[in-house]
Tab-separated table of C-alpha atoms in Angstrom:
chain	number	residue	atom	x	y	z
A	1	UNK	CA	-110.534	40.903	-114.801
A	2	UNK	CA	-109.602	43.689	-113.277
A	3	UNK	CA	-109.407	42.324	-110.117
A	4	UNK	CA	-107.551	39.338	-110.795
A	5	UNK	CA	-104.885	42.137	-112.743
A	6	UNK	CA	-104.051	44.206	-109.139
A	7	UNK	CA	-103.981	40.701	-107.438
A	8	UNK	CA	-101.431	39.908	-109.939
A	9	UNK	CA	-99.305	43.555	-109.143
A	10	UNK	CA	-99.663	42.704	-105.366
A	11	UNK	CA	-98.266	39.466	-105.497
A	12	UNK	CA	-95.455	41.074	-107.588
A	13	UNK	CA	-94.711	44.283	-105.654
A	14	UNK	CA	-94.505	41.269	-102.580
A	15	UNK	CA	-91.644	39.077	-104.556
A	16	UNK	CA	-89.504	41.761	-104.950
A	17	UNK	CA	-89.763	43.632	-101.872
A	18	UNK	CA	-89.022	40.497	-100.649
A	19	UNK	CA	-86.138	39.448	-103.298
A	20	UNK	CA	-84.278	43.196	-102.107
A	21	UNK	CA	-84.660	42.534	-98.501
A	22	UNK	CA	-82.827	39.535	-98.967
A	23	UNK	CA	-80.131	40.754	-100.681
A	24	UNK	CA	-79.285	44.051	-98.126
A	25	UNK	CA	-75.824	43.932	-96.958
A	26	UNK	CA	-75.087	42.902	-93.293
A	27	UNK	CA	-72.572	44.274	-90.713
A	28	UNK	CA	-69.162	44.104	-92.391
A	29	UNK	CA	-68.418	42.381	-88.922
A	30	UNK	CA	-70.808	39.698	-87.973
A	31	UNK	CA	-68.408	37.990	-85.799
A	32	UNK	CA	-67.894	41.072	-83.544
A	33	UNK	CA	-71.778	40.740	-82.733
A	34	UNK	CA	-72.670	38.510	-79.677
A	35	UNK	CA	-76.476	38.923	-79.793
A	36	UNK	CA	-78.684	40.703	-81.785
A	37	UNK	CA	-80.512	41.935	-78.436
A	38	UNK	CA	-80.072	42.012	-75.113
A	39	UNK	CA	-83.200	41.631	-72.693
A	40	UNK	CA	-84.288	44.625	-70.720
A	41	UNK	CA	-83.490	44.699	-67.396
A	42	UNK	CA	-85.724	45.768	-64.436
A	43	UNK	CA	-83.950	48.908	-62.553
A	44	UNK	CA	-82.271	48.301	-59.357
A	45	UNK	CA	-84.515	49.851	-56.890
A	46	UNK	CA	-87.452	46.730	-58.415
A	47	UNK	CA	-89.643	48.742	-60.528
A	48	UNK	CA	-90.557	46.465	-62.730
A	49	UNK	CA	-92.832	48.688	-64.898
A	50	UNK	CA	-89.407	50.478	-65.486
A	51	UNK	CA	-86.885	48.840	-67.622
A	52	UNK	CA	-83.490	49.505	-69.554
A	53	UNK	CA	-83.112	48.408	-72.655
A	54	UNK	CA	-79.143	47.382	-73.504
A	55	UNK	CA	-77.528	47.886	-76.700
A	56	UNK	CA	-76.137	44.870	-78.236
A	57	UNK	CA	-72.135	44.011	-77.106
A	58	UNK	CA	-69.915	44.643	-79.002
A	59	UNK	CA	-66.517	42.504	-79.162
A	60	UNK	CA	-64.173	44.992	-80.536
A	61	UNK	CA	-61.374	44.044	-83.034
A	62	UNK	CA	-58.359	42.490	-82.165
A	63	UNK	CA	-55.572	45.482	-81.548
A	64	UNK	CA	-51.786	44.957	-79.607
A	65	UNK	CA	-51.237	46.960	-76.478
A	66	UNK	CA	-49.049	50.312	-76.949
A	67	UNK	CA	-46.308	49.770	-74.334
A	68	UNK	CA	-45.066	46.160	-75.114
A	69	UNK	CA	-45.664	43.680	-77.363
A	70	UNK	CA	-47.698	39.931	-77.305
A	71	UNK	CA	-46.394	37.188	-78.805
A	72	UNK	CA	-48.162	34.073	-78.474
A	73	UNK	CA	-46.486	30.988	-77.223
A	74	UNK	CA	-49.118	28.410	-77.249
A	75	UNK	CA	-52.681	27.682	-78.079
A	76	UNK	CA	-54.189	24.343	-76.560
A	77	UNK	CA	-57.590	23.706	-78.780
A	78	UNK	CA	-58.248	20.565	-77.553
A	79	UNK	CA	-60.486	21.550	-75.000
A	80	UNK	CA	-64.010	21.450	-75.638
A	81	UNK	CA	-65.732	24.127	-73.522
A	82	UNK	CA	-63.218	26.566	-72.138
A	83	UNK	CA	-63.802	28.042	-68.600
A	84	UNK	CA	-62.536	29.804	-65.908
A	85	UNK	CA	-58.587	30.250	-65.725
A	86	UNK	CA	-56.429	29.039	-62.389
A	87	UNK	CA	-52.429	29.535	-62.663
A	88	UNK	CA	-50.873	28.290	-59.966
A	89	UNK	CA	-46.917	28.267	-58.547
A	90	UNK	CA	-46.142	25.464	-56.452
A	91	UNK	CA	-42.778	25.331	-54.479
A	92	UNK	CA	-40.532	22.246	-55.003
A	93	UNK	CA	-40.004	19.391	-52.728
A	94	UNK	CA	-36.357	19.185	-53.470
A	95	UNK	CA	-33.811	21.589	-52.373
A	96	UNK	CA	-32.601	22.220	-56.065
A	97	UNK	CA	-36.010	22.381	-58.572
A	98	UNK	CA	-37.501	24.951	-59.923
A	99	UNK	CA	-41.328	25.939	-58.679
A	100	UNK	CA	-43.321	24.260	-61.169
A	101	UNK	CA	-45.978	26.346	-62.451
A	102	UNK	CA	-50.084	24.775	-63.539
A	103	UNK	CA	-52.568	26.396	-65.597
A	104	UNK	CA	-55.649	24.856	-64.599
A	105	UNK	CA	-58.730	25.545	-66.993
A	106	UNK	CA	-62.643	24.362	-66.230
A	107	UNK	CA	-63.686	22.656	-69.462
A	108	UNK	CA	-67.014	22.963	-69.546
A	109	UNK	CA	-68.766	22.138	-65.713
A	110	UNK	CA	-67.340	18.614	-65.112
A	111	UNK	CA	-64.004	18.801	-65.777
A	112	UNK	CA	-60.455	20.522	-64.924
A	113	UNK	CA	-57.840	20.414	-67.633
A	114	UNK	CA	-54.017	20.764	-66.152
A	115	UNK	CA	-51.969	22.752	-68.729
A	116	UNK	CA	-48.032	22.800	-68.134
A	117	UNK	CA	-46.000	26.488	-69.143
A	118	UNK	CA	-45.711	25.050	-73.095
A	119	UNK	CA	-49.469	24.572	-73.222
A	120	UNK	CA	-49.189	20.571	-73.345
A	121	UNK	CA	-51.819	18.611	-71.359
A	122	UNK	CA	-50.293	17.480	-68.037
A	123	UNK	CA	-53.965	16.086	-66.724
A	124	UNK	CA	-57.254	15.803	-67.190
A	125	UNK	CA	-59.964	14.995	-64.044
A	126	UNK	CA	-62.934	14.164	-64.503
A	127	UNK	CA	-64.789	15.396	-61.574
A	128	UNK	CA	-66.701	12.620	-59.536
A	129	UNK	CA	-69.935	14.924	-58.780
A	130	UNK	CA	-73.760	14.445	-58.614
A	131	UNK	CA	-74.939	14.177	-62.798
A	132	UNK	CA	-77.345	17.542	-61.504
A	133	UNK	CA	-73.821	19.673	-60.015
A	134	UNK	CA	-71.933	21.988	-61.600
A	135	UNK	CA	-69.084	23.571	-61.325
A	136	UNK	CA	-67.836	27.017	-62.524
A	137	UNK	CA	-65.192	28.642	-60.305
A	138	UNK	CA	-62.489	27.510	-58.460
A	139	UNK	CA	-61.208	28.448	-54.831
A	140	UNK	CA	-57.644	26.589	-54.061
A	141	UNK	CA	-55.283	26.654	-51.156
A	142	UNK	CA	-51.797	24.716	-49.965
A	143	UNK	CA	-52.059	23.531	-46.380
A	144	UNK	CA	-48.613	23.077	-43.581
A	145	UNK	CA	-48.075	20.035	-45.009
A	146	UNK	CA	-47.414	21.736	-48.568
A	147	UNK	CA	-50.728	19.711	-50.231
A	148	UNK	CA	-53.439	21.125	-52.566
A	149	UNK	CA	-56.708	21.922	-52.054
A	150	UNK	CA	-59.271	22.738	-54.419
A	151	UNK	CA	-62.818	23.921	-53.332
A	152	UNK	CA	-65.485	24.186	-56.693
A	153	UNK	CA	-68.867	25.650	-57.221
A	154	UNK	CA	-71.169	27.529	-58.750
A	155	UNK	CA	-73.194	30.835	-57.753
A	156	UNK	CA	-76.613	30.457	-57.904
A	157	UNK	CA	-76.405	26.683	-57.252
A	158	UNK	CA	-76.565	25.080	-53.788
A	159	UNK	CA	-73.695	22.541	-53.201
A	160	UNK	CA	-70.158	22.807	-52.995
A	161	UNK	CA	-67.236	20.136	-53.600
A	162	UNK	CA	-63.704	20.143	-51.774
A	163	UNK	CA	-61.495	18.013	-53.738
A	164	UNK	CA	-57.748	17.110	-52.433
A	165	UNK	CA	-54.772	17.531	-54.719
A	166	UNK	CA	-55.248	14.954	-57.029
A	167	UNK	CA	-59.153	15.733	-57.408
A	168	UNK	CA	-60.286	13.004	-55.201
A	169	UNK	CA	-63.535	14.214	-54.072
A	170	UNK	CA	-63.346	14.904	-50.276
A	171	UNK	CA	-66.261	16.509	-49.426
A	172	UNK	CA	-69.829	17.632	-50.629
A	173	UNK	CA	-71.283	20.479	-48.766
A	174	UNK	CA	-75.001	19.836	-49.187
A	175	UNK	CA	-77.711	22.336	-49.126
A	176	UNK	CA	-78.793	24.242	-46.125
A	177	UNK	CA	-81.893	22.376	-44.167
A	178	UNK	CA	-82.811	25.492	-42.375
A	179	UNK	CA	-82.686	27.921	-45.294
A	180	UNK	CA	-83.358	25.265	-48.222
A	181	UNK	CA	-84.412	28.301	-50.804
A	182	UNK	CA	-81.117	29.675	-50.399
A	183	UNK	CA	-77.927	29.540	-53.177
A	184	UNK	CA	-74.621	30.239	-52.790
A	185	UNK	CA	-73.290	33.471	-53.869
A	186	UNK	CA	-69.532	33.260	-52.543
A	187	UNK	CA	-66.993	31.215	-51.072
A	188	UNK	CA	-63.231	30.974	-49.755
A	189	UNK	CA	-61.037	28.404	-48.811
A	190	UNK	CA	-58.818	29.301	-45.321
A	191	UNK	CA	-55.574	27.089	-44.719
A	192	UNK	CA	-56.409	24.396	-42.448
A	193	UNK	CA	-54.867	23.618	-38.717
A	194	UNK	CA	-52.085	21.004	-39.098
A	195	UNK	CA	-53.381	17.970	-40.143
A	196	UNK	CA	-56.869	19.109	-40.732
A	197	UNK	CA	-58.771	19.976	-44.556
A	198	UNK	CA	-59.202	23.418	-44.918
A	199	UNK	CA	-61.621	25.944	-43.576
A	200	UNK	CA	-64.625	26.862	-46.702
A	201	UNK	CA	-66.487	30.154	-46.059
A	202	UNK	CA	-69.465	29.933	-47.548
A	203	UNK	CA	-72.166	33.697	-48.261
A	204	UNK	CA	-75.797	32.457	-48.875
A	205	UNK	CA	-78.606	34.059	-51.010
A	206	UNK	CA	-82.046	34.925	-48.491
A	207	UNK	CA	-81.726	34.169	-45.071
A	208	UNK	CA	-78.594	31.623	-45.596
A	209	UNK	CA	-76.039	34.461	-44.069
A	210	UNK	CA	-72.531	33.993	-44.023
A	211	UNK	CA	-71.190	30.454	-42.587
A	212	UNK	CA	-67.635	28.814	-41.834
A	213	UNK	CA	-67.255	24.788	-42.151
A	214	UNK	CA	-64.550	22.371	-41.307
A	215	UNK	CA	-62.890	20.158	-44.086
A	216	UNK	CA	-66.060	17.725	-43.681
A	217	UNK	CA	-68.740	20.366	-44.269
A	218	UNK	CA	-69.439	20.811	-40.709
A	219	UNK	CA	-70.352	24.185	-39.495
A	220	UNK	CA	-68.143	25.838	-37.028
A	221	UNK	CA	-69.894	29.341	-37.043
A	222	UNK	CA	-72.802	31.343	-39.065
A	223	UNK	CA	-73.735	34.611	-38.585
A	224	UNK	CA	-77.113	35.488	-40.344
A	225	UNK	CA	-76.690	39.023	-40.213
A	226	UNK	CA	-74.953	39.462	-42.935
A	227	UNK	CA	-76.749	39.529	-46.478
A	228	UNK	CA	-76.506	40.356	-50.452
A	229	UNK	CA	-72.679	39.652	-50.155
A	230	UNK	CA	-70.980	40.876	-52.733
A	231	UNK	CA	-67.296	39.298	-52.305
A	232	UNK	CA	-65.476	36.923	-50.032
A	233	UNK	CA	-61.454	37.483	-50.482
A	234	UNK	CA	-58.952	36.746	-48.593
A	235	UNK	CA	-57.264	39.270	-45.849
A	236	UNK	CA	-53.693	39.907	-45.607
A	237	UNK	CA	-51.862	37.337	-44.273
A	238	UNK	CA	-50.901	38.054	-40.182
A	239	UNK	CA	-47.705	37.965	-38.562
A	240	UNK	CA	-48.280	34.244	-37.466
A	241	UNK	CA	-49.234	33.247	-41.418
A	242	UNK	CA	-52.827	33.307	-40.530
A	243	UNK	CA	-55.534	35.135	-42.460
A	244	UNK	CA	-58.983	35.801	-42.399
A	245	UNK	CA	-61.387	37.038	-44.870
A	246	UNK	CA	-62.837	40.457	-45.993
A	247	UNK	CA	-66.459	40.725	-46.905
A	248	UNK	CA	-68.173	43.410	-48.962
A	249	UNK	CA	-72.282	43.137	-47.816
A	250	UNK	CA	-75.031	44.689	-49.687
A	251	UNK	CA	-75.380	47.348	-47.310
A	252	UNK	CA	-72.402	49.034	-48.833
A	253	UNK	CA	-69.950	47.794	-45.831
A	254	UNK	CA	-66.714	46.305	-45.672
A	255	UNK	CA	-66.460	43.634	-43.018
A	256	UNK	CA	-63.117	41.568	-41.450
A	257	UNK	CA	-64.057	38.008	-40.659
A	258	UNK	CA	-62.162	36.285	-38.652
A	259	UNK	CA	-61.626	32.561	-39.255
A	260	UNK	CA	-63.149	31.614	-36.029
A	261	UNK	CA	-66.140	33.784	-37.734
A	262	UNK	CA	-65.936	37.070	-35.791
A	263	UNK	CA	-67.054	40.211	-37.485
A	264	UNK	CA	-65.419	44.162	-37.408
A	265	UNK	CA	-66.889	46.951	-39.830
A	266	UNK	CA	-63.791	47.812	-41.582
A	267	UNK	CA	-65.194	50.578	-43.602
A	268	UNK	CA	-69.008	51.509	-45.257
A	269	UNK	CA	-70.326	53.383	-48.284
A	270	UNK	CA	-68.989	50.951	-50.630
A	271	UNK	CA	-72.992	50.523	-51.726
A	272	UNK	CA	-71.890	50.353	-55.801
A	273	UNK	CA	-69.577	47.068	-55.181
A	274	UNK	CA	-71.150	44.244	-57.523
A	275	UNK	CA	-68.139	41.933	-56.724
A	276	UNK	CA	-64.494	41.934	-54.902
A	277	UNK	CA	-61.004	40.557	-55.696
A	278	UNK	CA	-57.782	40.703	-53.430
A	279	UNK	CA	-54.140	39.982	-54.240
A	280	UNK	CA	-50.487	40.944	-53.607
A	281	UNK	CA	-50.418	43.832	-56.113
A	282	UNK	CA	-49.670	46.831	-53.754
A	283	UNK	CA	-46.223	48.380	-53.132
A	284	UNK	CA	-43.607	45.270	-52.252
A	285	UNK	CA	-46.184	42.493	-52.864
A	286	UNK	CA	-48.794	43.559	-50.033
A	287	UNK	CA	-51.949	42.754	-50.263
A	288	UNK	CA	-54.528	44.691	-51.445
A	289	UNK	CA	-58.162	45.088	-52.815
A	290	UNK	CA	-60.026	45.593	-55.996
A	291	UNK	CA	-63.557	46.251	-56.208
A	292	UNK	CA	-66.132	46.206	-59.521
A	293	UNK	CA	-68.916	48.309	-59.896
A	294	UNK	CA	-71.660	48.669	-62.391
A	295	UNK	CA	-75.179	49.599	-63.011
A	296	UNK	CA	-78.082	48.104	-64.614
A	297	UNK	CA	-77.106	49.606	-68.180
A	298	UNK	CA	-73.718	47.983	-67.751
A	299	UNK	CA	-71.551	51.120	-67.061
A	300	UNK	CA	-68.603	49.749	-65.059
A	301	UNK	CA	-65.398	50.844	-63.415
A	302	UNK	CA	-62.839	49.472	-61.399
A	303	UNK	CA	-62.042	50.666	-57.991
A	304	UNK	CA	-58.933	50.517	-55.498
A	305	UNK	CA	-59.470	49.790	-51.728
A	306	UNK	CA	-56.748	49.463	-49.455
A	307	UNK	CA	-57.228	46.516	-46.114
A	308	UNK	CA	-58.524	49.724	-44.113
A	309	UNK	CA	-61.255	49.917	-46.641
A	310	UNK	CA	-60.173	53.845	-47.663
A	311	UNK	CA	-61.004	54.474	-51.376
A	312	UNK	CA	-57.843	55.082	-53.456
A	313	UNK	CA	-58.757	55.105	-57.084
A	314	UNK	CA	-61.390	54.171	-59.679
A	315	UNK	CA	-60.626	53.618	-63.256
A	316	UNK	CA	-63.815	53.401	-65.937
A	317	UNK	CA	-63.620	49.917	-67.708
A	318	UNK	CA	-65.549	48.932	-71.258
A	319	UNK	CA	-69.151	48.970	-70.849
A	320	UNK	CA	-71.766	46.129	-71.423
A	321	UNK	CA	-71.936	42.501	-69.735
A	322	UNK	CA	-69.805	39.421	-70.586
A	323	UNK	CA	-72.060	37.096	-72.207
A	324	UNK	CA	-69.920	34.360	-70.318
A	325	UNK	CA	-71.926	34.274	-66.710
A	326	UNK	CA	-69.346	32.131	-64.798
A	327	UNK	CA	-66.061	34.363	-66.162
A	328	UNK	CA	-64.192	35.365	-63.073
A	329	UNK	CA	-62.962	39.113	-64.755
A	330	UNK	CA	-60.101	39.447	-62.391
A	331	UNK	CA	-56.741	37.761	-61.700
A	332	UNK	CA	-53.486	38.640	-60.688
A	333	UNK	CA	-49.618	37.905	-61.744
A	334	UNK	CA	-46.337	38.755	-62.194
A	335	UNK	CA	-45.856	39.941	-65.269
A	336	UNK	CA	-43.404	42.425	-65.114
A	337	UNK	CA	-40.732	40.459	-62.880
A	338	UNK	CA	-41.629	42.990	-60.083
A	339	UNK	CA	-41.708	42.542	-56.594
A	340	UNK	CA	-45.644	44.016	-56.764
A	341	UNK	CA	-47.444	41.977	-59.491
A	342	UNK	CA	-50.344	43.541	-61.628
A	343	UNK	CA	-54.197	42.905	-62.032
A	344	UNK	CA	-55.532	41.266	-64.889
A	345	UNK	CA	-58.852	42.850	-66.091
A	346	UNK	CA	-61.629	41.301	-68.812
A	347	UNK	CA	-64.059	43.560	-70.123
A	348	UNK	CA	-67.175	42.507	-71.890
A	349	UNK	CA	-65.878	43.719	-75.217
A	350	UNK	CA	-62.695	41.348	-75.191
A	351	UNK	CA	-60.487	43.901	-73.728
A	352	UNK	CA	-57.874	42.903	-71.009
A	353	UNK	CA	-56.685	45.709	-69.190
A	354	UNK	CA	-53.078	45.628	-67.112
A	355	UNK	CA	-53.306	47.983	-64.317
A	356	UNK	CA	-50.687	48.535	-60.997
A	357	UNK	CA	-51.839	48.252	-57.358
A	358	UNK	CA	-52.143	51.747	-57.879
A	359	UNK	CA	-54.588	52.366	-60.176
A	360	UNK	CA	-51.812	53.290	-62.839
A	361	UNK	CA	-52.814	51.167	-66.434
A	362	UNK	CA	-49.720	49.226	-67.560
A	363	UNK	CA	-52.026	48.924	-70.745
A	364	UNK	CA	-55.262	47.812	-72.377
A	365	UNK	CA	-55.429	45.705	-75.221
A	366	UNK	CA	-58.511	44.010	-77.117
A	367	UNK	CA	-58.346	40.138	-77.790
A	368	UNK	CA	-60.920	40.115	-80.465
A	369	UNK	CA	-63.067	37.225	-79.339
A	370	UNK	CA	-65.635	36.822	-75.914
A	371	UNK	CA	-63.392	36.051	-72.872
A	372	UNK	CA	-64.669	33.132	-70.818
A	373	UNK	CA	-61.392	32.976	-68.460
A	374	UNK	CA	-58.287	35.368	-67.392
A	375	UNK	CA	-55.003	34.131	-65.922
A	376	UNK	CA	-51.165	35.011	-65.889
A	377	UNK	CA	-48.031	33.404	-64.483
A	378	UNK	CA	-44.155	33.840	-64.877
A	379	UNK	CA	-41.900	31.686	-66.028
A	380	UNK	CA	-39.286	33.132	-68.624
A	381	UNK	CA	-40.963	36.507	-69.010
A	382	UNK	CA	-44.416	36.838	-68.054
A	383	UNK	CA	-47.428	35.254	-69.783
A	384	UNK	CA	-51.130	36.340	-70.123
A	385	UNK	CA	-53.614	33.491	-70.481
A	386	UNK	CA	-56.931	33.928	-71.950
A	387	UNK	CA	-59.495	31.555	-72.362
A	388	UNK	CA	-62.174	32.091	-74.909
A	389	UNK	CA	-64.752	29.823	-76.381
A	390	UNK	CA	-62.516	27.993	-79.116
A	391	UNK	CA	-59.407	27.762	-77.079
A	392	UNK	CA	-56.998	28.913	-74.494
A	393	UNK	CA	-54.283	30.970	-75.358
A	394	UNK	CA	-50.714	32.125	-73.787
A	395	UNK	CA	-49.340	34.922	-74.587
A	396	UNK	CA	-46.038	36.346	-73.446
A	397	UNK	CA	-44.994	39.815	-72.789
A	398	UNK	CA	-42.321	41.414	-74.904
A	399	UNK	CA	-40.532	44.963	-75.824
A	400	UNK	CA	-41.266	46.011	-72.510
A	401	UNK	CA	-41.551	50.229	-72.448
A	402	UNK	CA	-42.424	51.673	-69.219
A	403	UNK	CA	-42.197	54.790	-67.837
């Protein structure tokens, strides 16, 4: 009897230990929490024995910048899986139009929407690629003759696609025969000669190196020297209009490549670079560079480099790691109606920070959701757009206040 009594008390104490468990508050913000762990992460120098453990990322609440003002223009919903962001300004035909400006957004890794400044759907392309490819960043260019390329991919896979304006698929570039374990970890797209497709540079994962190819995927140069790239941008343009490309190598070096593929150390020591942007953000629209850098506890800054590779600034950016893989965390526009434009930043916890050529902030303002894209363009005031996973939004500044 006895027995069958504390049998009784244990399967009571159980219920409502269990009954009180189930009723303990949760976070007063559950929609702020993107995962409830994040795996640990071997340290950088391969100890595997030796891991970090993350905290869980945070996506902090949605707050307006101090020195102006957002007011939302549009919001396009309609799209199922929103991507990366690509804003483009393309000069008119006519003597007497205005440049018409495109927001182009990846929706999901098949597809390109074409947004138009009022957020209405202007296209849709289905892209014509292999059921196994996918695509999650786009490279784009305008050759003489004033036409539209668009080069797609993703890192980590092992094909690339060149489409022509209207998304006709030109080319596939096809995996590498002599280095078939290798996956692509960056690419740029170089104006073409005349009446020829552009020029894709493409940075391999092993022993793939660093190779240029014609419009039809053939290779012109490779140089297998160079490994662990970090970033393929694009070099200031030259006096003839011609550009090459800078590289940032994981040997902490910052290397000129020509377009014929020849290679100058432009500057070393760089060994914190995870990735590399470029853009005409320095004093009267010159061209200048932006670097990331981060650790494996996700501590991360931003860091100014001028063309000659000299250091000019860092700023320290939200910690953590976008739970969006494929986001491409930096753009650039003109947002201010200035003759140098600005850099668009996303940080893991929904933050876009507004920052001069500089290193000056403009601003920093939180979103309030996960980014999965970053754009901006001008037309009638300038416009931030920000993709996230329910939509894509466009926001325009206002009650400008700057020192």
């Amino acid at each position: 009897m006895m027995r069958i009594m504390r049998l009784a008390f244990v399967l009571v104490f159980l219920a409502l230990s269990l009954t009180v468990a189930a009723c303990r508050p949760r976070s007063s913000q559950p929609e702020a929490r993107i995962a409830s762990a994040v795996p640990a992460l071997a340290n950088q120098q391969g100890n595997t024995q030796s891991a970090h453990l993350l905290t869980e990322q945070i996506i902090a609440p949605r707050q307006q910048p101090i020195r102006f003002k957002l007011v939302r223009d549009w919001q396009a919903n309609a799209i199922a899986r929103p991507g990366n962001v690509v804003c483009t300004l393309d000069q008119p035909r006519t003597r007497f139009a205005q440049p018409v400006v495109r927001i182009h957004v990846l929706d999901g890794s098949r597809t390109v929407i074409v947004l138009n400044t009022t957020g209405a759907r202007v296209g849709q392309h289905v892209l014509k690629i292999p059921p196994d490819a996918a695509i999650e960043f786009l490279r784009t260019t305008v050759d003489p003759q004033g036409q539209r390329w668009w080069l797609g991919g993703a890192k980590g896979e092992r094909r690339l696609f060149l489409f022509n304006a209207d998304w006709g698929l030109h080319t596939t570039v096809v995996p590498l025969e002599s280095a078939p374990l290798s996956t692509i970890l960056a690419v740029q797209i170089l104006d073409g000669n005349g009446d020829e497709a552009p020029t894709m540079i493409v940075a391999y994962s092993a022993a793939g190196g660093v190779r240029g190819l014609n419009g039809d995927g053939q290779l012109l140069w490779e140089n297998l020297s160079l490994q662990a790239v970090r970033g393929l941008v694009l070099a200031a343009p030259q006096a003839d209009g011609k550009r090459g490309i800078l590289c940032a190598d994981g040997q902490g070096r910052l290397l000129s490549v020509s377009p014929a593929g020849e290679v100058e150390t432009v500057a070393i020591g760089l060994r914190d670079m995870q990735s590399l942007f470029s853009g005409p953000v320095a004093a009267n629209g010159a061209w200048t560079l932006l670097g990331l850098t981060g650790n494996a506890v996700g501590r991360n800054a931003a860091m100014g480099i001028d063309p000659g590779g000299e250091w000019l600034w860092d700023i320290d950016l939200p910690n953590g790691m976008h739970r969006s893989r494929s986001i491409e965390p930096v753009a650039w526009a003109d947002l201010l109606g200035t003759p140098r434009w600005q850099w668009l930043i996303a940080g893991p916890d929904g933050s876009v920070t507004v920052a001069w050529g500089d290193g000056r902030v403009v601003d920093c303002y939180h979103h309030g959701s996960d980014l999965t894209g970053i754009g901006g363009y001008h037309s009638d005031g300038g416009h931030i757009v920000v993709a996230t996973r329910e939509s894509v939004e466009s926001f325009r500044l206002d009650d400008i206040a700057l020192d």
